[in-house]
Amino acid sequence: MLATWTLCALLAVSAGQAASQGALGKDKWKPLADFSKTLEKMPGRILTIAKQNINYINSLAVNAAQAEVAAEAEQDAEQARAWAAIAETLRHLQAQQAAETEAKTTTAITAIARGEFLRGHIAEFFKVTTAASGGESKGCLSTNSGGGNANNVKQSIDALGTDAPSVEHATFAQQENDLPELTADGFTQLTAGQGVVDDSLTGGTECNLFKGASAGLMTGTQIAQAVPFARGWFSKSHTSDTTAVNVDATKFSSSTESAKHAAIGLYKQAWEAIKEVQPSTALVMSGIDGKQLEGLKTNAAFKKAVKRHLLNNAEQYKPSEDAAINEKIASVYGAQQSEFTARFWGKLDAINIDEAVSGKPQTKLAQLRDLEGLARALNYYITKKAADLTEVVGQLKKKGVCSETKEGADSTCSKLIDAVTCTASPICSYNETEKDTTKKCKFNETKASASGVPVTQTQTGATSAASDRCTKHKDKPNCEKENEGQKPGEKAKCGWIEEKCRDSSFLLNKQFALSMVSAAFVALLF
C-alpha cells in the first residue's frame, strides 16, 4: 500500500515539472510577442513625425512667401523693410531645417530598418515554433506557463489569438504619441530572461527543437555553442538543459549589464538606432513660424535682419546690441502680440489677390497658402513696380524734368541698399567692405561721366539758363550755324532741341536727371 502511494506521488510530481522536451511557456514568449507589436508601430510613429516636420518646413516657406508679397505690395518704405526682415528670418529657418532633413531622414530610416530586421527574426521564431508541432500536447509553444502541464500546444500563430506577435509587413499606421516601451535605456518589455532552460518549458511535449541531453542537441554530434533562437533572446546552452543564457534588454545604456547583452547583439543594435528617434524629441522639428512676436524677438536671425534692414547696419549681430535692436522691434513691430498682429499679419486680410495675379480663385493674401500662387503674386508686384518705374521715367522725359546736384546724387545712391540695384545705376557703385548699409552705395563721379552724365557742375532742369550764343536764335538753321568751323568729333556748341536752340549740355543734364529719378524710384522699392 505504501509503495503504491509513493509511486503515485512521484508520478504526480513529474507531471507538474518542466522537461527538456517541453514546450516554451507563455510567460516566457508573450513579452517577446508584445515587443514585436511595439516594433511594428514604430514606422508609423516615425512617418507621423516626418509629416509633421514637412508641414513645419512648408509653413515656413508659405509664411515667408506671404511676407515677401506683403513687402512688395507695401507703399511705406519702413514697413516694407520690416516685412523683409520677417521674410528673411523665415527663409533662414527654412534653409536650416531643410539642411537638417537629410541627417534626420537617415536616422529615421536606420531605426526603421533595424527594427524591422529584428522583428523579422522574431516573426520567424514564432512561425517555426508553432509549426513544429503534432497536436494539442505535442509541440514547442504552449499557452501554459513554464513548468505547467504538457498541453495547450498551439500549432499556428493565429491560434495564439490576441497574444500573437506581429508577423506581417509594417502598415505605417499613424501613431500620434511616442512608444513608451522604447526608451533611452532599453526596451522595457524585454526584462531579464534565461533562454531555453528546463524552467522555461512545460511538461514533456516532445518538442524536438528544444531537446538537449535527452536524444537532442547535446547527444551524438554534440553542439559546441549556444543555439540563438529568436536571434539570441531564447538561446539554448550547449552544456546542459539547466544552464541559463542570461539576457536583459531593459538596460542597454548600462555598461555593468554588458554580460547580459552578449547573446542579443542584434537587439542592442536596434536599440542604438531606435533611441535616436524614441522618444522623438531629437527627430521633431519645431520653432517659430514668424507670426508670434515673442518667438521672433528671441531669434538671433531675426535680430540680425532687423539690424540690417531697420537700423541700416550690416555688421555681424552681437548680443550686446540687444537694447537698441529690441527698442527698434518694439517701435516697428509693437510691444504686444496684438500690436504685431494688427500692424503686420492682420493686414494681409486687406490685400486682395485676384485670380489673374495668382492663377488661383480670388482671395485675400492671408488665405493664399499655395506656394505656386504666392510665387505668381510676388512676380506680379515686382513686375508692376518695374512697369510703374518705366511709366514715371517716360513722363519725366516728356516734361524734361532734371535732377539735383552731386550732393543730391550721394543721397540718392545711399538709399540703394541692394548691391544689384546699386550696381545697375549709371551713377552709383557698391562697396562690399563698408559696414554701414547707408554708405555701401555711393555716387561714383567716374562712372557717371562714363555714362554720359555731367558731374562737374550743379545739374539744372529745362528752366536753367543756356548760353546766350544759343538762346538768341529762334530758328534751326541759324542755331546750327553756331557749330560751323568745329573740328570733327568736337562737341557741338548748340543744338535744335525740343523746338528751341539750346546749349548741347542740356541733353546730358537731362540724361543725368532721368538716371537720378530712376535710381530714386528704385530706392523706394527696397
Coordinates of C-alpha atoms in Angstrom, one line a residue:
M1 CA 0.0 0.0 0.0
L2 CA 2.8 2.4 0.9
A3 CA 4.7 1.5 -2.3
T4 CA 1.6 2.3 -4.4
W5 CA 1.1 5.7 -2.7
T6 CA 4.8 6.6 -3.2
L7 CA 4.7 5.7 -6.9
C8 CA 1.6 7.8 -7.4
A9 CA 3.2 10.7 -5.7
L10 CA 6.2 10.5 -7.8
L11 CA 4.1 10.5 -11.0
A12 CA 2.2 13.5 -9.8
V13 CA 5.3 15.4 -9.2
S14 CA 6.9 14.6 -12.5
A15 CA 3.7 15.6 -14.3
G16 CA 4.0 19.1 -13.0
Q17 CA 7.7 19.6 -13.6
A18 CA 9.3 21.2 -16.6
A19 CA 11.1 18.9 -19.0
S20 CA 13.9 19.3 -21.6
Q21 CA 11.4 18.0 -24.2
G22 CA 8.7 20.5 -23.1
A23 CA 7.1 23.5 -24.9
L24 CA 8.1 27.1 -24.3
G25 CA 5.7 28.6 -21.7
K26 CA 3.5 31.6 -22.4
D27 CA 5.1 33.6 -19.5
K28 CA 8.4 33.4 -21.4
W29 CA 7.3 34.0 -25.0
K30 CA 4.5 36.6 -24.6
P31 CA 6.8 39.5 -23.7
L32 CA 8.7 38.9 -27.0
A33 CA 5.4 38.8 -28.9
D34 CA 4.3 42.1 -27.3
F35 CA 7.6 43.6 -28.1
S36 CA 7.1 42.7 -31.8
K37 CA 3.8 44.6 -31.8
T38 CA 5.6 47.6 -30.4
L39 CA 8.2 47.4 -33.1
E40 CA 5.5 47.2 -35.8
K41 CA 4.1 50.6 -34.6
M42 CA 7.5 52.4 -34.8
P43 CA 7.5 53.0 -38.6
G44 CA 4.0 54.6 -38.3
R45 CA 5.3 56.8 -35.5
I46 CA 8.3 58.0 -37.5
L47 CA 6.1 58.6 -40.6
T48 CA 3.8 60.8 -38.4
I49 CA 6.8 62.8 -37.2
A50 CA 8.1 63.1 -40.7
K51 CA 4.8 64.5 -41.9
Q52 CA 4.8 67.0 -39.1
N53 CA 8.3 68.1 -40.0
I54 CA 7.3 68.5 -43.6
N55 CA 4.3 70.6 -42.6
Y56 CA 6.5 72.8 -40.4
I57 CA 9.0 73.4 -43.2
N58 CA 6.1 74.1 -45.6
S59 CA 4.6 76.6 -43.1
L60 CA 7.9 78.5 -43.0
A61 CA 8.0 78.6 -46.8
V62 CA 4.4 79.8 -47.0
N63 CA 4.7 82.4 -44.3
A64 CA 8.0 83.7 -45.9
A65 CA 6.3 83.9 -49.3
Q66 CA 3.4 85.9 -47.8
A67 CA 5.8 88.2 -46.1
E68 CA 7.7 88.7 -49.4
V69 CA 4.5 89.6 -51.2
A70 CA 3.5 91.9 -48.5
A71 CA 6.9 93.7 -48.7
E72 CA 6.5 94.2 -52.4
A73 CA 2.9 95.4 -52.1
E74 CA 3.7 97.8 -49.2
Q75 CA 3.9 101.5 -50.1
D76 CA 5.6 102.6 -46.8
A77 CA 9.4 102.1 -47.1
E78 CA 10.0 101.2 -43.4
Q79 CA 7.0 98.8 -43.3
A80 CA 8.3 97.1 -46.4
R81 CA 11.8 96.7 -44.8
A82 CA 10.1 95.3 -41.7
W83 CA 8.3 92.7 -43.8
A84 CA 11.6 91.9 -45.5
A85 CA 13.2 91.2 -42.1
I86 CA 10.4 88.7 -41.3
A87 CA 10.7 87.0 -44.7
E88 CA 14.5 86.8 -44.4
T89 CA 14.3 85.2 -41.0
L90 CA 11.8 82.6 -42.1
R91 CA 13.8 81.8 -45.2
H92 CA 16.8 81.3 -42.9
L93 CA 14.9 78.9 -40.7
Q94 CA 13.5 77.1 -43.8
A95 CA 17.0 76.5 -45.1
Q96 CA 18.3 75.5 -41.7
Q97 CA 15.5 72.9 -41.3
A98 CA 15.9 71.6 -44.8
A99 CA 19.6 71.1 -44.2
E100 CA 18.8 69.0 -41.1
T101 CA 16.3 66.9 -43.1
E102 CA 18.9 64.7 -44.7
A103 CA 20.5 63.7 -41.4
K104 CA 17.1 63.2 -39.7
T105 CA 15.9 61.1 -42.6
T106 CA 19.0 58.9 -42.4
T107 CA 18.4 58.5 -38.7
A108 CA 14.8 57.6 -39.1
I109 CA 15.3 55.1 -41.9
T110 CA 18.1 53.4 -39.9
A111 CA 15.8 53.0 -36.9
I112 CA 13.0 51.5 -39.1
A113 CA 15.4 49.2 -40.9
R114 CA 17.0 47.8 -37.8
G115 CA 13.6 47.5 -36.0
E116 CA 12.0 45.7 -38.9
F117 CA 15.0 43.4 -39.4
L118 CA 14.8 42.4 -35.7
R119 CA 11.0 41.9 -36.0
G120 CA 11.6 39.6 -38.9
H121 CA 13.7 37.3 -36.7
I122 CA 11.1 37.3 -34.0
A123 CA 8.4 36.5 -36.5
E124 CA 10.4 33.6 -37.9
F125 CA 10.9 32.2 -34.4
F126 CA 7.1 32.1 -33.8
K127 CA 6.4 30.7 -37.2
V128 CA 8.9 27.8 -36.6
T129 CA 7.9 27.0 -33.0
T130 CA 4.2 26.9 -33.9
A131 CA 4.8 24.8 -37.0
A132 CA 7.0 22.3 -35.1
S133 CA 4.0 20.6 -33.5
G134 CA 2.0 17.4 -33.9
G135 CA -1.1 18.0 -31.8
E136 CA -2.5 19.7 -28.7
S137 CA 0.1 18.1 -26.4
K138 CA 2.9 17.7 -28.9
G139 CA 4.9 20.8 -30.0
C140 CA 7.1 23.7 -28.9
L141 CA 4.8 26.6 -28.0
S142 CA 2.2 26.4 -25.3
T143 CA -0.2 28.8 -23.7
N144 CA 0.6 27.2 -20.3
S145 CA 3.3 28.8 -18.2
G146 CA 6.8 27.3 -17.9
G147 CA 6.6 24.3 -15.5
G148 CA 2.9 23.8 -16.4
N149 CA 1.1 20.8 -17.9
A150 CA 2.1 19.3 -21.2
N151 CA -0.9 20.5 -23.2
N152 CA -2.4 23.6 -24.8
V153 CA 0.3 23.4 -27.5
K154 CA -0.6 25.9 -30.4
Q155 CA 0.1 24.9 -33.9
S156 CA -0.2 28.2 -35.7
I157 CA 0.3 31.9 -34.9
D158 CA -3.4 32.6 -35.4
A159 CA -4.2 30.1 -32.7
L160 CA -2.4 32.4 -30.2
G161 CA -5.3 34.9 -30.5
T162 CA -4.7 38.3 -29.0
D163 CA -1.4 37.1 -27.6
A164 CA 0.0 36.5 -31.1
P165 CA 3.1 38.5 -32.2
S166 CA 3.2 40.9 -35.2
V167 CA 4.5 38.9 -38.1
E168 CA 3.2 40.9 -41.2
H169 CA 4.7 43.8 -43.0
A170 CA 4.5 47.2 -41.2
T171 CA 1.4 49.1 -42.0
F172 CA 2.8 52.5 -41.2
A173 CA -0.4 53.3 -39.4
Q174 CA -0.3 56.8 -38.0
Q175 CA 0.9 57.0 -34.4
E176 CA 0.3 60.4 -32.7
N177 CA 2.2 59.5 -29.5
D178 CA 5.6 58.1 -28.7
L179 CA 6.0 54.5 -27.8
P180 CA 6.9 54.4 -24.0
E181 CA 8.2 50.8 -24.3
L182 CA 11.2 52.1 -26.4
T183 CA 13.3 54.2 -24.1
A184 CA 16.7 55.8 -24.0
D185 CA 17.9 53.0 -21.7
G186 CA 16.4 50.0 -23.5
F187 CA 13.2 48.0 -24.2
T188 CA 11.0 47.9 -21.1
Q189 CA 9.1 44.8 -22.3
L190 CA 12.1 42.6 -22.5
T191 CA 13.0 42.1 -18.9
A192 CA 15.6 39.6 -17.7
G193 CA 15.4 36.1 -19.2
Q194 CA 17.4 32.8 -19.0
G195 CA 16.9 31.5 -22.5
V196 CA 15.7 27.9 -23.2
V197 CA 16.2 26.1 -19.9
D198 CA 14.0 23.4 -18.2
D199 CA 12.4 26.0 -16.0
S200 CA 11.1 27.9 -19.0
L201 CA 9.4 24.8 -20.5
T202 CA 6.2 22.9 -19.8
G203 CA 6.0 19.2 -19.1
G204 CA 7.2 17.0 -21.9
T205 CA 5.6 17.7 -25.3
E206 CA 8.2 16.0 -27.4
C207 CA 9.5 19.4 -28.7
N208 CA 12.5 18.3 -30.8
L209 CA 13.7 21.9 -31.2
F210 CA 14.4 22.3 -27.5
K211 CA 15.7 18.8 -26.7
G212 CA 19.1 18.9 -25.1
A213 CA 20.7 16.0 -23.3
S214 CA 17.9 13.5 -23.9
A215 CA 18.3 12.5 -27.5
G216 CA 18.7 16.1 -28.5
L217 CA 21.2 18.8 -29.4
M218 CA 23.7 17.6 -26.8
T219 CA 23.8 13.9 -27.9
G220 CA 25.5 12.3 -30.8
T221 CA 27.5 15.0 -32.6
Q222 CA 27.2 17.5 -29.7
I223 CA 26.8 21.2 -30.5
A224 CA 29.8 23.4 -29.5
Q225 CA 28.0 26.7 -28.9
A226 CA 24.6 28.1 -27.8
V227 CA 21.8 28.0 -30.3
P228 CA 20.3 31.5 -30.7
F229 CA 16.6 31.1 -31.1
A230 CA 14.8 34.4 -31.8
R231 CA 18.2 36.0 -32.6
G232 CA 19.5 35.2 -29.2
W233 CA 16.6 36.1 -26.9
F234 CA 15.9 32.4 -26.4
S235 CA 19.3 30.8 -26.6
K236 CA 19.8 27.1 -25.8
S237 CA 23.0 26.4 -23.9
H238 CA 25.3 23.7 -25.4
T239 CA 26.4 22.5 -21.9
S240 CA 23.3 21.4 -20.2
D241 CA 19.5 21.7 -20.1
T242 CA 19.7 23.8 -16.9
T243 CA 22.4 26.2 -17.9
A244 CA 21.0 29.7 -18.4
V245 CA 22.0 32.1 -21.1
N246 CA 21.1 35.3 -19.3
V247 CA 19.7 38.3 -21.3
D248 CA 18.2 41.7 -20.4
A249 CA 17.2 44.4 -22.9
T250 CA 16.0 47.0 -20.4
K251 CA 19.4 48.4 -19.6
F252 CA 21.4 48.6 -22.8
S253 CA 22.7 52.0 -21.6
S254 CA 24.4 50.4 -18.6
S255 CA 27.9 49.1 -19.1
T256 CA 27.6 47.0 -15.9
E257 CA 24.9 44.9 -17.7
S258 CA 27.0 44.1 -20.7
A259 CA 27.3 40.4 -19.9
K260 CA 23.5 40.2 -20.4
H261 CA 23.8 41.8 -23.8
A262 CA 26.3 39.4 -25.4
A263 CA 23.7 37.0 -26.7
I264 CA 21.4 39.7 -28.0
G265 CA 23.7 41.9 -30.1
L266 CA 21.0 42.5 -32.8
Y267 CA 18.6 43.8 -30.1
K268 CA 21.2 46.3 -28.9
Q269 CA 22.0 47.4 -32.5
A270 CA 18.3 48.0 -33.0
W271 CA 18.1 50.0 -29.7
E272 CA 21.1 52.1 -30.7
A273 CA 19.2 53.3 -33.7
I274 CA 15.8 53.5 -32.1
K275 CA 16.9 55.6 -29.2
E276 CA 17.7 58.4 -31.7
V277 CA 14.0 58.6 -32.6
Q278 CA 12.2 57.4 -29.5
P279 CA 11.5 59.5 -27.6
S280 CA 11.0 61.7 -30.6
T281 CA 12.4 64.9 -29.2
A282 CA 15.6 64.7 -31.3
L283 CA 13.6 63.9 -34.5
V284 CA 10.9 66.5 -34.3
M285 CA 11.5 69.9 -36.0
S286 CA 10.0 72.8 -34.2
G287 CA 10.5 76.6 -33.8
I288 CA 8.9 79.9 -34.6
D289 CA 6.6 80.4 -37.6
G290 CA 7.0 84.2 -37.9
K291 CA 3.5 85.0 -36.6
Q292 CA 4.4 85.1 -32.9
L293 CA 6.2 88.2 -31.7
E294 CA 7.8 86.6 -28.7
G295 CA 9.4 83.9 -30.9
L296 CA 10.8 86.5 -33.3
K297 CA 12.1 88.7 -30.6
T298 CA 14.3 86.0 -29.2
N299 CA 15.5 84.7 -32.5
A300 CA 19.1 85.7 -33.5
A301 CA 18.4 85.5 -37.2
F302 CA 15.6 88.0 -36.8
K303 CA 17.7 90.4 -34.7
K304 CA 20.3 90.3 -37.4
A305 CA 17.8 91.0 -40.1
V306 CA 16.3 93.9 -38.0
K307 CA 19.8 95.4 -37.5
R308 CA 20.5 95.3 -41.2
H309 CA 17.1 96.3 -42.6
L310 CA 15.8 98.7 -40.0
L311 CA 19.0 100.0 -38.3
N312 CA 20.9 100.1 -41.6
N313 CA 23.9 98.2 -40.1
A314 CA 25.2 95.1 -41.9
E315 CA 27.8 94.3 -39.3
Q316 CA 27.6 90.9 -37.5
Y317 CA 24.9 90.8 -34.8
K318 CA 26.2 91.0 -31.2
P319 CA 24.1 90.2 -28.1
S320 CA 25.4 93.5 -26.6
E321 CA 23.3 95.3 -29.2
D322 CA 20.1 93.8 -28.0
A323 CA 18.9 97.0 -26.3
A324 CA 18.9 99.1 -29.5
I325 CA 17.5 96.2 -31.5
N326 CA 14.7 95.5 -29.1
E327 CA 13.8 99.1 -29.0
K328 CA 13.5 99.2 -32.7
I329 CA 11.5 96.0 -32.7
A330 CA 9.0 97.4 -30.2
S331 CA 8.8 100.6 -32.2
V332 CA 8.1 99.0 -35.6
Y333 CA 6.5 95.7 -34.7
G334 CA 4.8 96.6 -31.4
A335 CA 5.4 95.7 -27.8
Q336 CA 2.5 93.2 -27.6
Q337 CA 1.3 90.4 -29.8
S338 CA -2.0 92.2 -30.5
E339 CA 0.0 95.2 -31.9
F340 CA 2.2 93.0 -34.0
T341 CA -0.8 91.2 -35.5
A342 CA -2.6 94.4 -36.2
R343 CA 0.4 96.0 -37.9
F344 CA 1.5 93.0 -39.9
W345 CA -0.2 89.7 -40.3
G346 CA -3.6 91.1 -39.7
K347 CA -3.2 93.4 -42.7
L348 CA -2.9 90.5 -45.1
D349 CA -6.7 90.2 -44.9
A350 CA -6.9 93.6 -46.6
I351 CA -4.7 92.7 -49.6
N352 CA -6.8 91.2 -52.4
I353 CA -5.1 88.8 -54.7
D354 CA -7.0 88.5 -57.9
E355 CA -7.2 85.2 -59.9
A356 CA -5.3 86.9 -62.7
V357 CA -2.4 87.6 -60.3
S358 CA -2.0 84.2 -58.6
G359 CA -3.7 81.9 -61.0
K360 CA -6.0 80.8 -58.1
P361 CA -9.5 81.9 -57.3
Q362 CA -9.6 85.5 -55.9
T363 CA -8.7 85.6 -52.3
K364 CA -7.1 87.6 -49.6
L365 CA -3.3 87.3 -49.2
A366 CA -3.9 85.8 -45.7
Q367 CA -5.8 82.9 -47.2
L368 CA -3.4 82.3 -50.1
R369 CA -1.1 79.5 -48.9
D370 CA -0.4 77.8 -52.2
L371 CA 3.3 78.3 -53.0
E372 CA 2.8 78.5 -56.7
G373 CA 0.1 81.1 -56.3
L374 CA 2.3 83.1 -53.9
A375 CA 5.2 83.0 -56.4
R376 CA 2.9 84.4 -59.1
A377 CA 1.7 87.1 -56.8
L378 CA 5.3 88.1 -55.9
N379 CA 6.3 88.2 -59.5
Y380 CA 3.2 90.4 -60.2
Y381 CA 4.2 93.0 -57.7
I382 CA 7.8 93.0 -58.8
T383 CA 6.9 93.5 -62.4
K384 CA 4.3 96.0 -61.5
K385 CA 6.9 98.2 -59.8
A386 CA 9.2 97.9 -62.8
A387 CA 6.3 98.9 -65.1
D388 CA 5.5 101.9 -62.8
L389 CA 9.1 102.9 -62.9
T390 CA 9.1 102.8 -66.7
E391 CA 6.0 104.9 -66.8
V392 CA 7.4 107.5 -64.4
V393 CA 10.6 107.8 -66.3
G394 CA 8.7 108.2 -69.5
Q395 CA 6.6 111.0 -68.0
L396 CA 9.8 112.7 -66.8
K397 CA 11.3 112.5 -70.2
K398 CA 8.3 114.3 -71.7
K399 CA 8.4 117.0 -69.1
G400 CA 12.2 117.4 -69.3
V401 CA 12.5 117.3 -65.5
C402 CA 16.1 117.3 -64.3
S403 CA 17.7 116.3 -61.1
E404 CA 19.9 117.6 -58.4
T405 CA 23.5 118.3 -57.5
K406 CA 26.2 115.9 -56.7
E407 CA 25.2 116.1 -53.0
G408 CA 21.7 115.0 -54.1
A409 CA 23.2 112.2 -56.1
D410 CA 25.1 111.0 -53.0
S411 CA 21.9 111.0 -51.0
T412 CA 20.0 109.1 -53.7
C413 CA 22.7 106.4 -54.1
S414 CA 22.8 105.9 -50.3
K415 CA 19.2 104.7 -50.4
L416 CA 20.1 101.8 -52.8
I417 CA 21.0 99.2 -50.1
D418 CA 20.8 96.3 -52.5
A419 CA 24.1 95.6 -54.4
V420 CA 22.4 94.6 -57.6
T421 CA 20.2 97.7 -57.8
C422 CA 23.2 100.0 -56.8
T423 CA 25.5 98.5 -59.5
A424 CA 22.7 98.8 -62.1
S425 CA 22.6 102.5 -61.6
P426 CA 24.6 104.6 -64.1
I427 CA 25.9 106.9 -61.3
C428 CA 26.4 104.6 -58.3
S429 CA 28.9 102.0 -57.1
Y430 CA 28.6 99.4 -54.4
N431 CA 31.3 98.9 -51.6
E432 CA 31.1 95.4 -50.2
T433 CA 33.6 96.2 -47.3
E434 CA 31.6 99.1 -45.9
K435 CA 29.7 98.0 -42.8
D436 CA 27.1 100.8 -42.7
T437 CA 24.4 99.8 -45.2
T438 CA 23.6 103.5 -45.8
K439 CA 27.1 104.1 -47.1
K440 CA 27.6 100.9 -49.2
C441 CA 26.1 102.5 -52.3
K442 CA 28.0 105.8 -53.2
F443 CA 27.9 108.3 -56.0
N444 CA 30.7 107.5 -58.5
E445 CA 31.7 110.5 -60.5
T446 CA 33.9 108.5 -62.9
K447 CA 31.1 106.0 -63.6
A448 CA 28.6 108.9 -64.1
S449 CA 30.9 110.6 -66.6
A450 CA 31.5 107.4 -68.5
S451 CA 27.7 107.0 -68.7
G452 CA 27.5 110.4 -70.3
V453 CA 26.2 112.2 -67.2
P454 CA 27.9 115.6 -66.4
V455 CA 29.0 115.8 -62.8
T456 CA 31.3 118.8 -62.6
Q457 CA 28.5 121.3 -62.2
T458 CA 25.2 121.7 -60.5
Q459 CA 22.6 120.0 -62.6
T460 CA 19.6 122.1 -63.8
G461 CA 16.3 121.5 -65.5
A462 CA 14.6 122.9 -68.5
T463 CA 14.3 126.2 -66.8
S464 CA 18.0 126.6 -66.4
A465 CA 19.8 129.4 -68.3
A466 CA 21.6 128.3 -71.5
S467 CA 24.4 130.3 -73.1
D468 CA 23.4 133.4 -74.9
R469 CA 25.1 132.1 -78.1
C470 CA 22.4 129.5 -78.4
T471 CA 19.3 131.0 -76.9
K472 CA 19.4 134.1 -79.1
H473 CA 18.5 132.0 -82.2
K474 CA 14.8 131.4 -82.9
D475 CA 15.2 129.0 -85.9
K476 CA 17.0 125.8 -86.5
P477 CA 19.3 127.0 -89.4
N478 CA 20.8 129.9 -87.5
C479 CA 21.1 127.7 -84.4
E480 CA 23.2 125.1 -86.2
K481 CA 25.4 127.8 -87.8
E482 CA 27.0 128.3 -84.4
N483 CA 28.7 124.9 -84.9
E484 CA 30.4 125.9 -88.2
G485 CA 34.2 125.6 -88.2
Q486 CA 34.3 122.9 -85.4
K487 CA 36.8 120.1 -85.8
P488 CA 35.5 116.5 -86.4
G489 CA 34.5 114.8 -83.1
E490 CA 34.3 118.1 -81.2
K491 CA 31.2 118.6 -79.1
A492 CA 28.6 120.8 -80.7
K493 CA 28.1 124.2 -79.1
C494 CA 24.3 124.5 -79.9
G495 CA 21.5 122.2 -80.9
W496 CA 17.9 122.5 -82.0
I497 CA 16.2 120.6 -79.2
E498 CA 12.5 120.5 -78.4
E499 CA 11.8 123.4 -80.8
K500 CA 14.4 125.6 -79.2
C501 CA 18.1 126.4 -79.6
R502 CA 19.8 125.1 -76.6
D503 CA 23.3 124.5 -75.2
S504 CA 24.4 120.9 -76.0
S505 CA 24.8 120.2 -72.3
F506 CA 21.0 120.2 -72.0
L507 CA 20.8 116.7 -73.2
L508 CA 23.4 115.5 -70.8
N509 CA 21.8 117.3 -67.9
K510 CA 18.5 115.7 -68.8
Q511 CA 20.1 112.2 -69.0
F512 CA 21.5 112.7 -65.5
A513 CA 18.2 113.8 -64.2
L514 CA 16.4 110.7 -65.6
S515 CA 19.1 108.4 -64.1
M516 CA 18.7 110.1 -60.7
V517 CA 14.9 109.8 -60.8
S518 CA 15.1 106.2 -61.8
A519 CA 17.6 105.4 -59.1
A520 CA 15.4 107.2 -56.5
F521 CA 12.3 105.3 -57.6
V522 CA 14.2 102.0 -57.4
A523 CA 15.3 103.0 -53.9
L524 CA 11.7 103.2 -52.9
L525 CA 11.2 99.6 -53.9
F526 CA 13.7 98.5 -51.3

